[in-house]
Coordinates of C-alpha atoms and ligand atoms in Angstrom, one line a residue:
M1 CA 78.6 185.4 107.5
K2 CA 80.5 184.2 104.3
K3 CA 83.8 185.3 106.5
L4 CA 82.2 183.2 109.8
L5 CA 81.4 179.9 107.7
L6 CA 85.3 180.0 106.0
F7 CA 86.4 180.3 109.5
L8 CA 84.6 177.5 111.1
T9 CA 85.6 175.4 107.9
V10 CA 89.5 176.2 108.7
V11 CA 89.0 175.6 112.3
T12 CA 87.1 172.2 111.6
W13 CA 89.7 171.1 109.4
I14 CA 92.4 171.9 111.4
G15 CA 91.3 170.0 114.2
S16 CA 90.3 166.7 112.1
C17 CA 94.5 166.9 111.4
Q18 CA 95.4 167.3 114.7
Q19 CA 92.8 164.5 115.9
K20 CA 94.7 161.3 117.5
P21 CA 95.2 158.9 115.0
A22 CA 92.3 156.3 114.7
D23 CA 92.2 154.5 118.0
T24 CA 94.9 151.7 116.6
T25 CA 95.4 150.1 120.2
Q26 CA 92.5 147.3 119.6
D27 CA 92.4 144.5 121.9
A28 CA 95.6 142.6 122.2
F29 CA 96.1 139.4 120.7
P30 CA 94.5 137.0 123.0
F31 CA 96.1 134.5 125.1
F32 CA 94.1 131.4 124.1
I33 CA 94.2 131.3 120.3
T34 CA 90.8 130.8 118.5
E35 CA 90.9 128.1 116.2
E36 CA 88.6 129.9 113.4
K37 CA 90.7 133.3 112.2
P38 CA 89.5 135.8 113.8
D39 CA 87.7 139.0 112.2
R40 CA 90.9 141.2 113.0
P41 CA 94.2 143.1 111.7
L42 CA 97.2 140.0 111.5
S43 CA 100.3 140.4 110.7
A44 CA 101.2 138.2 107.3
A45 CA 102.8 135.3 109.8
V46 CA 99.4 134.6 111.5
E47 CA 97.8 135.3 108.6
R48 CA 99.2 132.3 106.6
N49 CA 99.4 130.7 110.4
Y50 CA 95.2 130.2 109.7
D51 CA 95.0 130.5 106.0
G52 CA 98.2 128.3 104.6
Y53 CA 98.0 125.0 107.3
M54 CA 95.2 122.9 108.4
A55 CA 95.9 123.9 112.0
V56 CA 96.9 126.6 113.9
R57 CA 99.5 124.2 115.6
P58 CA 101.5 121.0 114.8
E59 CA 100.3 119.0 117.0
Q60 CA 96.8 119.1 115.5
N61 CA 97.7 119.2 111.7
E62 CA 97.2 115.7 110.3
L63 CA 100.1 116.4 108.0
Y64 CA 102.8 117.1 110.5
T65 CA 104.8 114.5 111.8
Q66 CA 108.2 113.5 113.3
F67 CA 110.0 110.2 112.0
K68 CA 111.4 107.5 114.0
Y69 CA 113.9 105.2 112.6
T70 CA 114.1 101.3 113.3
P71 CA 116.9 98.6 112.1
L72 CA 115.5 95.9 110.0
K73 CA 116.4 92.4 110.1
G74 CA 117.1 90.0 107.5
F75 CA 119.7 91.6 105.0
D76 CA 122.9 91.1 104.3
Y77 CA 125.3 93.7 103.4
H78 CA 128.7 91.9 103.3
G79 CA 130.0 93.9 106.4
G80 CA 129.4 96.9 105.3
D81 CA 132.1 96.7 102.3
G82 CA 130.8 98.1 99.7
T83 CA 130.0 95.4 97.2
I84 CA 126.6 94.9 97.9
T85 CA 123.2 97.7 98.4
R86 CA 119.9 97.7 98.8
R87 CA 117.9 101.1 98.1
D88 CA 115.0 103.0 96.9
P89 CA 112.5 101.1 98.2
S90 CA 108.9 100.4 96.7
K91 CA 106.2 101.2 98.3
V92 CA 105.0 98.4 100.8
I93 CA 101.8 96.3 100.2
F94 CA 100.3 93.5 101.7
E95 CA 99.1 90.4 99.8
N96 CA 99.0 86.5 100.7
G97 CA 98.9 87.1 104.3
K98 CA 102.4 89.0 104.5
Y99 CA 104.1 92.5 103.2
Y100 CA 105.8 93.1 99.7
V101 CA 108.9 95.4 99.5
W102 CA 110.8 95.9 96.0
Y103 CA 114.3 97.7 95.8
T104 CA 117.6 98.3 94.0
Y105 CA 119.8 95.3 94.6
R106 CA 123.7 96.0 93.7
N107 CA 126.0 92.5 94.4
T108 CA 129.3 93.4 92.7
P109 CA 132.7 92.2 93.1
V110 CA 134.3 95.5 93.9
K111 CA 132.7 98.5 95.1
P112 CA 131.5 101.2 92.9
V113 CA 134.5 103.6 91.2
G114 CA 131.9 106.7 91.2
M115 CA 130.1 108.3 88.6
A116 CA 133.0 110.9 87.7
R117 CA 135.2 107.7 86.9
A118 CA 132.5 106.2 84.9
K119 CA 134.7 105.4 82.0
E120 CA 136.7 103.1 84.4
A121 CA 133.4 100.7 84.8
N122 CA 132.8 97.9 82.9
D123 CA 130.8 94.8 83.1
T124 CA 131.8 94.2 87.2
I125 CA 133.2 97.6 88.2
P126 CA 130.2 99.5 88.6
S127 CA 129.9 103.4 88.7
S128 CA 127.4 104.4 91.1
D129 CA 125.8 102.6 93.4
W130 CA 122.8 101.6 91.8
D131 CA 125.0 100.8 88.8
L132 CA 124.9 97.2 87.3
A133 CA 122.1 96.7 89.5
D134 CA 118.9 94.2 89.2
I135 CA 115.2 94.8 91.2
W136 CA 115.0 92.2 94.1
Y137 CA 112.2 92.1 96.6
A138 CA 111.7 90.9 100.2
T139 CA 108.6 89.4 102.8
S140 CA 107.7 90.0 105.9
R141 CA 104.9 89.7 108.7
D142 CA 105.9 92.4 110.9
G143 CA 107.5 94.9 108.7
F144 CA 111.1 94.8 110.9
T145 CA 112.4 91.7 110.1
W146 CA 112.3 90.4 106.3
E147 CA 113.3 87.6 104.4
E148 CA 115.0 88.6 100.9
Q149 CA 113.1 86.4 97.8
G150 CA 115.7 87.4 95.4
V151 CA 115.4 88.6 92.1
A152 CA 112.4 90.0 90.5
V153 CA 113.5 91.8 87.4
P154 CA 116.8 90.9 86.1
R155 CA 118.8 93.0 83.9
P156 CA 117.6 92.1 80.4
P157 CA 119.9 91.4 77.8
K158 CA 121.3 94.3 75.4
P159 CA 120.0 96.2 73.8
Q160 CA 116.9 95.9 76.0
P161 CA 115.6 99.0 77.9
G162 CA 117.8 98.3 81.5
W163 CA 120.5 96.3 80.4
R164 CA 123.3 98.1 82.1
S165 CA 120.9 98.2 85.5
V166 CA 117.9 98.5 86.8
T167 CA 116.8 100.6 89.4
T168 CA 114.2 102.7 91.9
T169 CA 111.3 100.6 91.3
D170 CA 108.1 101.1 92.1
I171 CA 104.7 98.8 92.4
L172 CA 101.0 99.2 90.8
K173 CA 98.6 96.8 91.6
W174 CA 95.8 97.6 88.9
R175 CA 92.8 95.0 88.1
G176 CA 94.3 92.3 89.8
K177 CA 98.0 92.3 88.1
Y178 CA 101.0 93.9 89.3
Y179 CA 103.3 96.3 87.4
L180 CA 107.2 97.2 88.9
Y181 CA 108.2 100.4 86.7
Y182 CA 111.7 101.2 87.2
Q183 CA 115.1 103.2 85.6
A184 CA 116.3 101.2 82.7
F185 CA 119.6 102.8 82.1
M186 CA 121.3 101.7 79.0
E187 CA 124.9 102.9 80.0
A188 CA 126.9 103.0 83.1
S189 CA 125.3 106.2 84.9
G190 CA 127.7 108.8 85.1
L191 CA 128.8 108.7 81.8
K192 CA 127.1 111.1 80.3
G193 CA 124.9 111.8 83.6
D194 CA 122.1 109.8 85.4
N195 CA 120.3 109.4 82.3
C196 CA 117.6 107.0 81.8
P197 CA 114.0 106.4 81.4
V198 CA 111.5 104.4 82.5
A199 CA 110.5 100.7 81.6
V200 CA 107.9 98.3 83.0
S201 CA 107.5 94.6 83.9
H202 CA 104.1 92.8 84.6
A203 CA 102.8 89.7 86.6
D204 CA 100.1 87.9 87.8
S205 CA 101.3 87.6 91.5
P206 CA 103.6 89.5 93.7
D207 CA 105.9 86.6 93.5
G208 CA 106.4 86.6 89.8
P209 CA 107.7 85.8 87.2
W210 CA 107.9 89.1 85.7
T211 CA 107.5 90.0 82.2
P212 CA 109.4 93.3 80.5
T213 CA 107.8 94.8 77.5
N214 CA 111.0 95.7 76.3
E215 CA 109.8 99.1 75.5
V216 CA 110.2 102.6 77.3
V217 CA 106.9 103.4 79.2
I218 CA 107.9 107.0 80.3
A219 CA 110.2 108.6 77.8
N220 CA 112.9 111.3 78.3
G221 CA 111.8 114.7 77.1
A222 CA 112.6 116.2 74.2
A223 CA 115.7 118.2 73.6
G224 CA 115.9 121.4 75.7
E225 CA 113.2 120.2 78.2
W226 CA 113.4 119.9 81.8
D227 CA 113.1 116.3 81.8
Q228 CA 115.2 115.3 78.4
F229 CA 117.6 113.2 80.4
K230 CA 116.2 111.8 83.5
I231 CA 112.7 110.0 84.6
H232 CA 113.7 108.9 87.9
D233 CA 112.0 107.5 90.7
P234 CA 108.3 106.5 89.3
Y235 CA 105.8 106.4 91.7
P236 CA 102.7 104.9 90.7
L237 CA 99.3 105.6 92.2
V238 CA 95.4 105.6 91.3
H239 CA 93.1 108.6 90.7
D240 CA 90.1 109.0 88.9
G241 CA 90.2 106.1 87.4
K242 CA 93.4 106.3 85.8
I243 CA 97.6 105.9 86.8
Y244 CA 98.9 108.6 87.8
I245 CA 102.9 108.2 88.2
Y246 CA 105.0 111.2 89.9
Y247 CA 108.4 110.8 88.6
K248 CA 111.6 113.4 88.8
S249 CA 114.1 114.8 87.2
G250 CA 117.7 117.1 87.2
F251 CA 117.8 120.1 85.0
D252 CA 119.4 123.2 84.7
D253 CA 122.9 121.9 85.1
R254 CA 125.5 124.8 86.1
P255 CA 129.3 123.8 87.1
E256 CA 129.2 126.8 89.4
Y257 CA 126.6 126.0 91.7
K258 CA 126.7 123.1 93.7
P259 CA 124.5 120.7 93.8
S260 CA 124.8 121.7 89.9
K261 CA 121.6 121.2 89.2
I262 CA 117.6 121.5 90.0
R263 CA 115.4 118.1 90.9
M264 CA 111.9 118.9 90.4
Q265 CA 108.7 116.5 90.2
G266 CA 106.7 115.9 87.2
L267 CA 103.4 113.7 86.7
A268 CA 102.3 111.3 83.6
I269 CA 99.2 109.4 83.5
A270 CA 97.7 106.9 81.4
D271 CA 94.4 104.7 81.4
D272 CA 96.5 101.5 80.9
P273 CA 99.3 100.8 83.0
L274 CA 101.1 99.8 79.8
G275 CA 100.6 103.3 78.7
P276 CA 100.9 105.7 76.9
F277 CA 101.4 108.1 79.6
E278 CA 100.9 111.6 78.9
K279 CA 103.0 114.1 80.4
H280 CA 100.8 116.8 82.8
P281 CA 100.8 119.9 80.7
L282 CA 102.0 122.2 83.9
N283 CA 105.0 119.9 85.0
P284 CA 107.2 120.1 86.7
L285 CA 104.3 119.9 89.4
I286 CA 106.8 119.9 92.9
N287 CA 109.6 122.6 92.8
S288 CA 111.6 120.7 95.2
G289 CA 112.2 116.7 96.3
H290 CA 114.6 113.7 95.4
E291 CA 112.5 110.3 95.3
T292 CA 109.4 112.1 96.6
T293 CA 107.0 110.0 98.6
L294 CA 103.1 110.5 98.0
F295 CA 100.0 108.7 99.4
P296 CA 96.0 109.6 98.5
F297 CA 94.7 111.7 101.6
K298 CA 91.3 113.1 101.7
E299 CA 90.3 114.2 98.1
G300 CA 93.9 114.8 97.5
V301 CA 97.5 113.7 97.5
A302 CA 100.5 114.5 99.7
A303 CA 103.8 114.5 99.1
I304 CA 107.3 114.0 101.7
V305 CA 109.2 116.3 99.8
Q306 CA 113.2 116.1 101.1
R307 CA 116.8 116.4 100.1
N308 CA 116.4 119.2 97.4
G309 CA 115.1 122.6 96.4
M310 CA 113.5 125.7 97.9
E311 CA 111.2 123.7 99.6
H312 CA 112.8 120.3 101.3
N313 CA 112.2 118.8 104.1
T314 CA 108.1 119.6 104.1
I315 CA 105.2 118.0 103.6
Q316 CA 103.1 119.1 100.7
Y317 CA 99.3 118.4 99.8
A318 CA 97.7 119.0 96.4
K319 CA 93.7 119.0 96.8
D320 CA 93.6 118.6 92.5
W321 CA 96.5 116.3 92.8
V322 CA 98.4 118.6 90.5
N323 CA 99.2 122.2 92.4
F324 CA 101.0 121.6 95.5
E325 CA 100.8 123.6 98.9
I326 CA 103.2 123.5 102.1
A327 CA 101.3 121.6 104.5
S328 CA 104.3 121.4 106.7
I329 CA 107.4 121.7 107.8
S330 CA 109.2 118.7 109.6
E331 CA 112.8 116.8 110.3
L332 CA 114.9 113.6 109.6
L333 CA 112.3 113.1 106.9
P334 CA 112.7 109.6 105.3
I335 CA 114.7 109.2 102.4
A336 CA 113.0 107.6 99.5
A337 CA 110.3 106.2 101.6
G338 CA 108.1 103.6 100.4
P339 CA 105.7 103.9 102.9
F340 CA 102.7 100.8 103.2
I341 CA 99.6 102.6 101.9
P342 CA 96.4 100.6 101.9
D343 CA 94.5 103.1 99.2
A344 CA 97.3 103.8 96.9
F345 CA 95.5 101.6 94.4
T346 CA 92.0 101.9 95.7
N347 CA 91.1 105.2 93.5
T348 CA 90.0 106.8 96.8
K349 CA 88.3 110.3 97.5
D350 CA 89.1 109.2 101.1
G351 CA 92.9 108.7 101.5
R352 CA 93.5 108.0 104.7
G353 CA 97.3 108.4 105.2
I354 CA 100.2 106.2 106.1
N355 CA 102.2 105.7 109.6
W356 CA 105.1 103.4 108.4
G357 CA 107.1 101.9 105.6
L358 CA 111.0 101.9 104.2
S359 CA 113.2 104.1 103.3
H360 CA 117.4 104.3 103.0
F361 CA 120.5 105.4 104.0
I362 CA 123.3 106.5 101.3
N363 CA 126.9 106.1 102.3
A364 CA 126.0 103.7 105.2
A365 CA 129.0 103.6 106.6
S366 CA 130.1 107.3 106.5
D367 CA 132.9 106.1 104.1
W368 CA 132.4 106.8 100.7
S369 CA 135.8 104.7 99.6
R370 CA 133.1 101.4 100.6
N371 CA 130.1 103.5 99.4
H372 CA 126.6 101.6 99.7
T373 CA 123.1 102.0 100.9
I374 CA 121.0 100.2 103.4
L375 CA 116.9 99.7 103.9
T376 CA 115.5 101.1 106.9
R377 CA 112.2 101.4 108.6
F378 CA 110.6 104.7 109.2
D379 CA 107.4 105.2 111.3
C380 CA 105.6 108.6 111.4
D381 CA 101.5 109.8 112.3
L382 CA 100.2 110.9 109.0
S383 CA 97.3 109.2 109.1
L384 CA 93.3 110.0 109.6
D385 CA 92.9 107.1 111.8
V386 CA 96.3 107.2 114.1
H387 CA 96.6 109.8 116.3
D388 CA 99.8 109.5 118.0
E389 CA 101.1 112.3 119.9
Q390 CA 104.6 111.2 120.5
M391 CA 104.7 111.8 116.6
K392 CA 103.9 115.1 116.9
G393 CA 106.8 117.2 118.5
H394 CA 108.1 120.1 117.7
Y395 CA 111.5 119.7 118.6
L396 CA 114.8 116.7 118.4
R397 CA 117.7 117.6 119.9
Y398 CA 120.4 117.0 118.3
S399 CA 123.5 116.6 120.7
P400 CA 126.5 118.5 120.5
E401 CA 128.8 115.5 119.1
F402 CA 126.1 115.7 116.2
H403 CA 126.5 119.5 115.7
Y404 CA 130.5 119.1 115.5
K405 CA 130.4 116.5 112.9
Q406 CA 128.8 118.7 110.6
G407 CA 132.0 121.1 111.6
L408 CA 133.8 123.9 109.4
S409 CA 135.9 122.7 106.2
K410 CA 139.4 123.8 105.8
E411 CA 138.5 126.5 103.4
Q412 CA 136.1 127.7 105.9
V413 CA 138.7 127.9 108.3
E414 CA 141.6 129.8 106.3
R415 CA 138.5 132.3 104.7
I416 CA 138.0 133.0 108.8
K417 CA 141.6 133.5 109.3
R418 CA 142.1 135.8 106.8
E419 CA 138.6 138.0 107.8
N420 CA 140.0 137.9 111.0
K421 CA 143.9 139.0 110.3
E422 CA 142.1 141.9 108.1
R423 CA 140.4 143.3 111.0
M424 CA 143.0 143.3 113.3
T425 CA 145.4 145.3 110.6
Q426 CA 142.5 147.8 110.0
G427 CA 142.2 148.0 113.8
K428 CA 138.9 149.8 112.8
S429 CA 136.2 148.9 115.9
S430 CA 132.9 147.5 114.4
Ligands
AAL1 C1 118.5 107.7 93.7 C2 117.0 108.3 92.7 C3 117.2 107.3 91.3 C4 118.7 108.2 90.9 C5 119.5 107.6 91.7 C6 119.1 105.9 91.7 O1 118.6 109.1 94.2 O2 116.8 109.7 92.7 O3 117.4 106.4 91.6 O4 119.2 107.6 89.8 O5 120.0 108.2 93.2

């Protein structure tokens, strides 16, 4: 009997080992994708397509959009000779029946010598495109044709913060008053680096007059901290009854890498527009970006992250205004965008998003010998109140000429010639 039991046990065990594998030919992934995540094994990418984004396809993703650009009327650039620049526009606001925008304005007798030659800069020779600049503003009735109004915040006298240059401003409206935050340079940009803190001026009207506090309002970090040198691109919004100012810093300069620095975005929060501002303990909050644009969206905040970093060319979202995740990937993102955000300062918990604003094109003449920047208009559909399917395409066709303009450098051609010569010499087939 025992032998029989043992025999049956062994036979059953062998049978189970030889059994066909579990039936893995589950139904194939369906032709009509379900909006809800299906209860079935999924690949990492399809799992992410459900869990990582607001929709399974871009055209349904409220935080996906393409961007379209329109030249502005009303700004003169001296024929593009490099002596005049307008750049880094603020957010656009609507007051007194018109749109307002503020921006960096440089108008110098000569063009910039470049940051690498900052030692040659003086009271009339600018080092960088934004050196020896003031904050100017313009108004518009349609967002396409603008009327330049003149200076809003001039460079203050030495030794006030910003005596060398006041740049890269942004606007806050708070309890009926207006505040312009800006980078306040105390030396020619490029002498030690593009180093500066942030200062602020305030007014009772968007038309000024603007009164500087003549103090630093967001200071550089302490020695050894990520933001010890640069507090760039101050970007105020209102959330949780406080002033949230997002900003960029560049750090980890290592000449062996190009670009040699990492750029990330931090956050400083205050109860009062004039501070004190407290930097968020989790800073930096966004691991990429340059002149990053943000706007309230649903209960959280969205960010257009362009130019630098592992996650450049993305639109990101932080439900808690601190922890950002990628919401979509796009192309031709607006650089240094200042959107029109009707609910930027309303302390909203239902941010409606954006669909237009101003941005800029650096080296607008594609000629560094006359470097200057121009303002432009961008349009998009990152709005819960607009459904413009013409902004939800997936593919921008770039012409062959556009691709050939991004051609090989001389060094790259030489490297390829060397590789070919070695392969011909060795004669080894691959
Ligand atoms: C821009 C902005 C800041 C920098 C310089 C002018 O990219 O990030 O403003 O200081 O360039």
